[in-house]
Amino acid sequence: MQTRRAFLNRSAAGALGLTALQQLIAKGAIQPPHHAAKAKRVIFLYQAGGPSHLETFDSKPKLAEMHGKPMPESFTKGQQIAQLQGKPLICYGPQLGFKRFGKSGQEMCELFPQMGSIADEICIVRSMWGEQINHDPAHTLMNTGSILTGRPSMGSWVLYGLGSDTEDLPGYVVLMSAGRGGQMQPIAQRQWSAGFLPSKYQGVKLNSVGDPVLYIQTPDGLGAGGQKESIEAIAKLNREAGKTLGDPEIETRIAQYEMAFRMQTSVPGLVDMSKEPASVLDAYGAVPGDGSFASNCLLARRLAERGVRFIQLYHRDWDHHGGVKKNVELKAQEVDKPTAALINDLKQRGMLDDTLVVWGGEFGRTPMSQGGDGRDHHIKGFSYILAGGGIKPGISHGATDELGYAAVEKPVSVHDFHATMLHLLGINHLRMTVKYSGLDARLTNVSGEVVKGILA
Amino acid sequence: MANMRLDLREEAVKPNARGRAPIVPGNPEQSEIVRRIFTTNSMQLMPPASAHKTLTAAQKDTIRRWVAEGAVYEGHWAYEPLRRGAATASIDGFIAAKQHAAGLTMSAEADRATLIRRLALDLTGVPPAPTEVAAFVAGEPYIKVVDRMIASQRYAEKQAMHWLDGVRYADTAGFHGDNPFPAWPYRDYVLRSIHENQPFDQFTREQLAGDLLPGATTAQKTASAYNRINRVSAEGGLQPKEYLAKYAADRVRTTATVWLGSTLGCAECHDHKFDPFTAKDFYSFKAFFADIKETGLVPDRGPKAWGALLDLSSERDRARRAPLAAAVESSKKAVEAKRAASKRDEKALLGAYEKGSLAWTYQVPVAASATKATLKVYNDEPAPGNIGEAVTEPKPGDGLIVASGANPDNETYTITLEPGAGRWLQLGVQAMQDESLLGLRIARGSDRLMVSEIEAELLPERRKLRFSTAASSIRFQAPEQHPMNAIDGNPQTGWGASTYGDAPVTSLALRFETPLATTAQSRIVVRILHDSEFRKATIGRLRLALSKGLAMPVSEQRGAKIQTGLSAAVVAALKKSKGKRNDEDQQTIVAALDWTSPAMEESLTALKRAEAALGAVDATAPRVMISESVKPEVTRILNRGNFMDDSGAIVEPAVPAFLGKVSGTRLDLANWLASRDNPLTARAYVNRQWRLFFGAGLSRVLEDLGSQGEWPTHPELLDWLASEFVESGWDRKHITKLIVMSKTYRQSSTGAASEKDPENRLLAKQNRWRVDAEVVRDIALSVSGLLVERFGGPSVRPYQPEGFLAALNFPKRDYSASRGDDQYRRGLYTFWQRTFLHPSLMTFDAATREECTVNRSASNTPLQALVLLNDPTYVEAARVFAQNAYAGGGSPEARIEWAFQRAVGRAPSARERAVLLDLYKSGLRRFDSDPSAARRFLEAGEAQRLMAPPAELAATMTVTRAILNLHETITRN
């Protein structure tokens, strides 16, 4: 495998190529950081479909008492409602048992024992709340901080602000996995778009099955040697034309081809987990190439090690309009172990302190039943897990009311969450702005406050 | 309303309740704004510290001085009436004047080869043919080339690209399931309008209000699709009121951006902070569109899909259809008559069911094979599967057949059954869902299942078994996928599934023409043919069954008894007392009795045949969503844009108050939009056109000519051009021609901009840029010889990586690339999937058109390199390019020279020749020593192959591929 230097020394005008490459290694716009950063990177374990907080991290004994009784109107009157429009609203008690874990005694569903075993590392935020009750716009809000289409995703903002720590890989990577149960709600590509930021900040989807990155494969029959020769020839020709045309874009293009070639080599190596020790694979429950959430968590750690700034895993699907008990059981089997393994793995490698790990979805689920055994979409209160990267471990923050309906104690909006995330990365959310449409546009839109209570 | 407005003078000089005015003209000391910017009181200082914005001493002084001098307001440039300028004005005159003032001069004209390539790329998006270049270099008059190109269909295609970005034209809904909707005829409308140079004001009227025009023609109604191609959602649980508000807001944003170059959209939740638009203006504008028939949830399947549609069948199509429709009607009557005359024995049916005589007997195949795929029969071991909880996992012994391994586009499965002795009436085929299957979870790919034909043969007699009739369990059966197609002996037709249903099993029941008697030695060989144009639309997991009774094709949720031959819904309905049955129960029972009564078979089969025939014709009938005017909904101002807030005032249709007093219908709006009274439209249009030919608008922020946009570099030129547009009768081609005929346009673009004008706003040279996404494709296809030019028509699908659409659902689906000529169409015609736009287009900054876009960025990323190097479309182009280079004959040097010239429009230099020759020779060495590598490299794509020595051709291909990857190839110089 060629080193970058060796590659460059082979090209005709190596010195020029070097400059362009360094430009490529996007230095962030926030230089120096607004304040000391705790986190260098983010791993977002996005539980798509809307996990029920009531069967995961928010225990509501009062809701159990109220099971089968009508939901008091005082809670629901005037509120947005999804598929339960026009239907009777009946309380549906928690379907799974809760337990306390660790020294911190944090309470969570007993079907998440592995996450329970790291209860002292994590922070449970029980007072999240959102604004959009359908999946597509809710994803948009969680990802971009706005319900309007066309805004940069949080990964793009972070990459824009901090630049990338890797020369061989995109700075913002998205992975997807699908498990059992749920409805596999679609997730649009715009959720990792750079919006009005330059497109180099967009998320790049890494496929865990098949070609890891689109078009990463050299055409069959050409071979790596042939590819390299072609790229070198193209660079020479571009440089030659550059002499007459005087087009500064040419240098950038030459650099992009070099980067593309390096990606072709580094990306397959990245997704090849066969060399990971069996103990590591077992800890995650990952089987190389199976495209599971577990494998993606391990991939996330490898990406983090290689300098990727923002790593977002989507795991589908938690949209449990029916059979919430059975389906959360299934999901627990899929996510409990790998989430804990990832956090432990990061800790062991000394990376947890500067990696912010987030676990959560686009909304929660209603305390009222749907279809007799499910729950509808719910935005007024839901739970998120945060760990590492400057988050205070072993605490819970905020609370919903006694029925788990609304965030009443220390509510955390999506903007508050974004502000806090940026804060941990050394960015003042009010000061990372880009002029757009007459606004000083920012990830947190026009609100958001750093949640000081969860900072270490 | 804001409490203090400084943008309107009469507001700014008004004293407040305490008698203080923001501005007292001539008296800075009394003016609050001056006081506030100079105060030492930090509580009162403006801007406030929290804004992190400060004024310099010079800036403060300027404001003070301005107030002292009378606080003279000038209207914002974009809202002032157009100023035509002198009769002798010209583009070059305006440009030269500013250059002169800055000490700059125009550059020399570009060399002819560069100039014609530039013209071709700008005007048509396709590079000039070598003969064209030669003729022009030899002296053909420039104006002739210009006229020829503007008159071409290619010009319309190029211009259309940009218009479609603005009106956010796409082929899919845009939210959630993002399913295809019928919009392409609107694109045809736009193409024709541009090609025929329809006046822009009429173009405007037809799009906004085509349906309201007296005696509206088909074209005019088609144009009204403009109001329907906003994003729509079919997500269950959405609140209709919310989405109606979203759709309406989208219309306001889009119309205001495209016609008025204004960010009226900002006023959805509050008065505009910078421009004179109020929230009331937003909702008054929205009110013009309140008569458009639509629902918040726009169904994407079933008879009500997509709301108001226009059937665009030609007269000939209608003539073809009429007798088929009549046949369906008369068959229906015959069925009804037969029902009335037959004994409808519900008890017998229920009895047969309960006895088990309707049951399907699952067959465990003794052999199963496919042309290329591997078929495995799961007997004693459980089959792997993942479909959540919905499906009953087959028990060992159920004979599940799973396809794996090679996944060719077309396939035939051959399955041999040994049913044992018996008397069988029907064959059943069941496709089982699995999460691993990309096509609706039942097909191995594509966005549908398509079975062309099912054949059966009895062994050892070798007797072909004929089927008399067929039925399937599919709820939303697409018209062209009728079950009868699987047994009609015609491989062009097929049965399948393409809309999402919720059934984990999809069943087909085929009735033998005569009951089939088998012995212990009998074997039935079933062949399932998948021969359609849809790639990999092949069954992934299936079971075969036979029934001794007239079992129904059944599919069930959640562990029900599929094999019983009657669905639970039928059984439940039968068990209800007659009085308790609803309409659905009735229909279910009628269908069950029909299928299970031998007496009904003949008339029913005739009806099915008629339906299948009609379905085939209906499927090809072009349709388009249109505006249908109904009684307008009440439009209220939504406080803070909150759709749940009904307390806002009701508003009538009106254009923004500061621009005029116009109310009425969409037609009135359209008339005003493209009228002399409205200074914005012409400015917005010519400004966007300017960018197409110079790289940036005269006012650079194309979507915002308001105060947050950019002051035009040449306001008089902009106004002159805008006036030309209006006074020429809104002649679009006239504007194009004016621009490209100018000296300014024809300047050379080489070298760097002057230090005095680093961004070249004064255009002392021409600019250069990487061409648009669609044109990147068009260039590669045209120079390689692959491009198939056909004007208009349905969207097409270039090759795309498998699984790219994996994150979609409702339905889960993959992509089936077009075949034949459709694979090689211009980028403009690419199927525009909003939530997952073709990755090659995305990589080159194409707009997803989820929202109105009037500008695109021009990024330069490694992903682009990966596309040009490795995307099969471009690798195939390199191959065909090489074939044509090779077929042209001559030495490798000659071929290299030809290819280079073809792609970039000039001869290679000695150095460039040398580099390419080296590449060729190196390739030749490699492929000579590895002929199989050469063959594999040459396998790229489906286009016709050339018989030629593989090593030479493959080496040539590396050269043509390098040429297609050159910066210069995809740059407009």
Coordinates of N, CA and C in Angstrom, one line a residue, chain A residues 180-264:
Chain A
R180 N -35.2 -6.7 13.0 CA -36.5 -7.4 12.9 C -37.6 -6.5 13.6
G181 N -38.8 -6.7 13.2 CA -39.9 -6.0 13.8 C -39.9 -4.5 13.2
G182 N -40.9 -3.8 13.6 CA -40.9 -2.4 13.0 C -41.4 -2.3 11.6
Q183 N -41.4 -1.2 11.0 CA -42.0 -1.0 9.7 C -41.0 -0.5 8.7
M184 N -39.7 -0.5 9.0 CA -38.7 -0.1 8.1 C -39.1 1.2 7.4
Q185 N -39.4 2.2 8.2 CA -39.7 3.5 7.6 C -38.6 4.0 6.7
P186 N -38.9 4.6 5.6 CA -37.8 5.1 4.7 C -37.0 6.3 5.3
I187 N -35.8 6.4 4.9 CA -35.0 7.5 5.4 C -34.3 8.1 4.1
A188 N -34.6 9.4 3.9 CA -34.2 10.1 2.7 C -32.7 10.5 2.7
Q189 N -32.1 10.5 1.6 CA -30.7 10.9 1.5 C -30.4 12.3 2.0
R190 N -31.4 13.2 1.9 CA -31.2 14.5 2.4 C -30.9 14.6 3.8
Q191 N -31.1 13.6 4.6 CA -30.9 13.6 6.0 C -29.4 13.7 6.3
W192 N -28.5 13.4 5.3 CA -27.1 13.7 5.5 C -26.5 14.6 4.5
S193 N -27.4 15.4 4.0 CA -27.0 16.4 3.0 C -26.3 17.6 3.6
A194 N -25.4 18.2 2.8 CA -24.7 19.4 3.3 C -25.6 20.7 3.1
G195 N -26.8 20.5 2.5 CA -27.7 21.7 2.4 C -27.0 22.8 1.7
F196 N -27.0 24.0 2.3 CA -26.4 25.1 1.6 C -24.9 25.3 1.9
L197 N -24.3 24.4 2.7 CA -22.9 24.3 2.9 C -22.3 23.6 1.7
P198 N -21.0 23.9 1.4 CA -20.4 23.2 0.2 C -20.5 21.7 0.3
S199 N -20.8 21.1 -0.9 CA -21.1 19.7 -0.9 C -20.0 18.8 -0.3
K200 N -18.8 19.3 -0.2 CA -17.8 18.4 0.3 C -18.1 18.1 1.8
Y201 N -19.0 18.8 2.4 CA -19.3 18.4 3.8 C -20.5 17.4 3.9
Q202 N -20.9 16.9 2.8 CA -22.1 16.0 2.9 C -21.6 14.7 3.5
G203 N -22.6 14.0 4.1 CA -22.3 12.6 4.6 C -22.1 11.7 3.4
V204 N -21.3 10.7 3.6 CA -21.1 9.7 2.6 C -21.6 8.4 3.2
K205 N -22.5 7.8 2.5 CA -23.0 6.5 3.0 C -22.1 5.4 2.7
L206 N -21.8 4.7 3.8 CA -20.9 3.6 3.7 C -21.7 2.3 3.8
N207 N -21.7 1.5 2.8 CA -22.5 0.3 2.8 C -21.8 -0.8 3.4
S208 N -22.5 -1.5 4.4 CA -21.8 -2.6 5.0 C -21.9 -3.9 4.3
V209 N -22.7 -3.9 3.2 CA -22.8 -5.1 2.4 C -22.6 -4.6 0.9
G210 N -21.8 -5.3 0.2 CA -21.6 -4.9 -1.2 C -20.5 -3.8 -1.3
D211 N -20.4 -3.1 -2.3 CA -19.5 -2.0 -2.4 C -19.6 -1.0 -1.3
P212 N -18.5 -0.8 -0.5 CA -18.7 0.1 0.7 C -19.1 1.5 0.3
V213 N -18.4 2.0 -0.7 CA -18.8 3.3 -1.2 C -19.1 3.2 -2.6
L214 N -20.1 3.9 -3.1 CA -20.5 3.8 -4.5 C -19.4 4.1 -5.4
Y215 N -19.2 3.3 -6.4 CA -18.2 3.4 -7.4 C -16.8 3.4 -6.9
I216 N -16.6 2.6 -5.8 CA -15.3 2.5 -5.2 C -14.5 1.5 -5.9
Q217 N -15.2 0.6 -6.7 CA -14.5 -0.5 -7.3 C -13.9 -0.1 -8.7
T218 N -12.7 -0.4 -8.8 CA -12.1 -0.2 -10.2 C -12.8 -1.2 -11.1
P219 N -13.0 -0.7 -12.4 CA -13.7 -1.6 -13.3 C -12.9 -2.9 -13.5
D220 N -13.7 -4.0 -13.6 CA -13.2 -5.3 -13.6 C -12.2 -5.4 -14.8
G221 N -11.1 -6.0 -14.6 CA -10.1 -6.3 -15.7 C -9.0 -5.2 -15.7
L222 N -9.2 -4.1 -15.0 CA -8.2 -3.0 -15.1 C -7.1 -3.2 -14.0
G223 N -7.6 -3.6 -12.8 CA -6.7 -3.8 -11.7 C -6.2 -2.5 -11.1
A224 N -5.7 -2.6 -9.9 CA -5.2 -1.4 -9.2 C -4.1 -0.8 -9.9
G225 N -3.2 -1.6 -10.5 CA -2.1 -1.0 -11.3 C -2.6 -0.2 -12.4
G226 N -3.5 -0.7 -13.2 CA -4.1 0.0 -14.3 C -4.8 1.3 -13.9
Q227 N -5.5 1.2 -12.8 CA -6.2 2.4 -12.3 C -5.2 3.4 -11.9
K228 N -4.2 3.1 -11.2 CA -3.2 4.1 -10.8 C -2.5 4.7 -12.0
E229 N -2.2 3.9 -13.0 CA -1.6 4.4 -14.2 C -2.5 5.4 -14.9
S230 N -3.8 5.1 -14.9 CA -4.8 6.0 -15.6 C -4.9 7.3 -14.8
I231 N -4.9 7.2 -13.5 CA -5.0 8.4 -12.7 C -3.8 9.3 -12.9
E232 N -2.6 8.6 -12.9 CA -1.4 9.4 -13.1 C -1.4 10.1 -14.5
A233 N -1.9 9.4 -15.5 CA -1.9 10.0 -16.8 C -2.9 11.1 -16.8
I234 N -4.0 10.9 -16.2 CA -5.0 12.0 -16.2 C -4.4 13.2 -15.5
A235 N -3.7 13.0 -14.4 CA -3.1 14.1 -13.7 C -2.1 14.9 -14.6
K236 N -1.3 14.1 -15.3 CA -0.3 14.7 -16.1 C -1.0 15.6 -17.2
L237 N -2.0 15.0 -17.8 CA -2.7 15.7 -18.9 C -3.4 17.0 -18.3
N238 N -4.0 16.8 -17.1 CA -4.7 18.0 -16.6 C -3.7 19.1 -16.3
R239 N -2.5 18.7 -15.8 CA -1.5 19.7 -15.5 C -1.0 20.4 -16.7
E240 N -0.9 19.6 -17.8 CA -0.4 20.1 -19.1 C -1.4 21.1 -19.6
A241 N -2.7 20.8 -19.6 CA -3.7 21.7 -20.0 C -3.7 22.9 -19.1
G242 N -3.5 22.7 -17.8 CA -3.5 23.8 -16.9 C -2.5 24.9 -17.3
K243 N -1.4 24.5 -17.9 CA -0.4 25.6 -18.3 C -1.0 26.6 -19.2
T244 N -1.8 26.1 -20.2 CA -2.4 27.0 -21.1 C -3.7 27.7 -20.6
L245 N -4.5 26.8 -19.9 CA -5.8 27.3 -19.5 C -5.7 28.2 -18.3
G246 N -4.8 27.9 -17.4 CA -4.6 28.7 -16.2 C -5.8 28.6 -15.3
D247 N -6.4 27.4 -15.2 CA -7.6 27.2 -14.4 C -7.2 26.6 -13.0
P248 N -7.4 27.4 -12.0 CA -7.0 26.9 -10.6 C -7.8 25.7 -10.2
E249 N -9.0 25.5 -10.8 CA -9.8 24.3 -10.5 C -9.1 23.0 -10.8
I250 N -8.1 23.1 -11.8 CA -7.4 21.9 -12.2 C -6.6 21.3 -11.1
E251 N -6.0 22.1 -10.3 CA -5.2 21.5 -9.2 C -6.1 20.8 -8.2
T252 N -7.2 21.4 -8.0 CA -8.2 20.7 -7.1 C -8.6 19.4 -7.6
R253 N -8.9 19.4 -8.9 CA -9.3 18.1 -9.5 C -8.3 17.1 -9.5
I254 N -7.0 17.5 -9.7 CA -5.9 16.5 -9.6 C -5.9 15.9 -8.2
A255 N -6.0 16.8 -7.2 CA -6.0 16.3 -5.8 C -7.2 15.4 -5.5
Q256 N -8.3 15.7 -6.1 CA -9.5 14.9 -5.8 C -9.3 13.5 -6.4
Y257 N -8.6 13.4 -7.5 CA -8.4 12.0 -8.1 C -7.4 11.3 -7.2
E258 N -6.4 12.0 -6.6 CA -5.5 11.3 -5.7 C -6.3 10.8 -4.5
M259 N -7.1 11.7 -4.0 CA -7.9 11.3 -2.8 C -8.8 10.1 -3.2
A260 N -9.4 10.1 -4.4 CA -10.3 9.0 -4.8 C -9.5 7.7 -4.8
F261 N -8.3 7.8 -5.3 CA -7.5 6.6 -5.4 C -7.2 6.1 -4.0
R262 N -6.9 7.0 -3.1 CA -6.6 6.6 -1.7 C -7.8 6.0 -1.1
M263 N -9.0 6.5 -1.3 CA -10.2 6.0 -0.8 C -10.4 4.6 -1.3
Q264 N -10.1 4.4 -2.6 CA -10.2 3.0 -3.2 C -9.4 2.0 -2.4

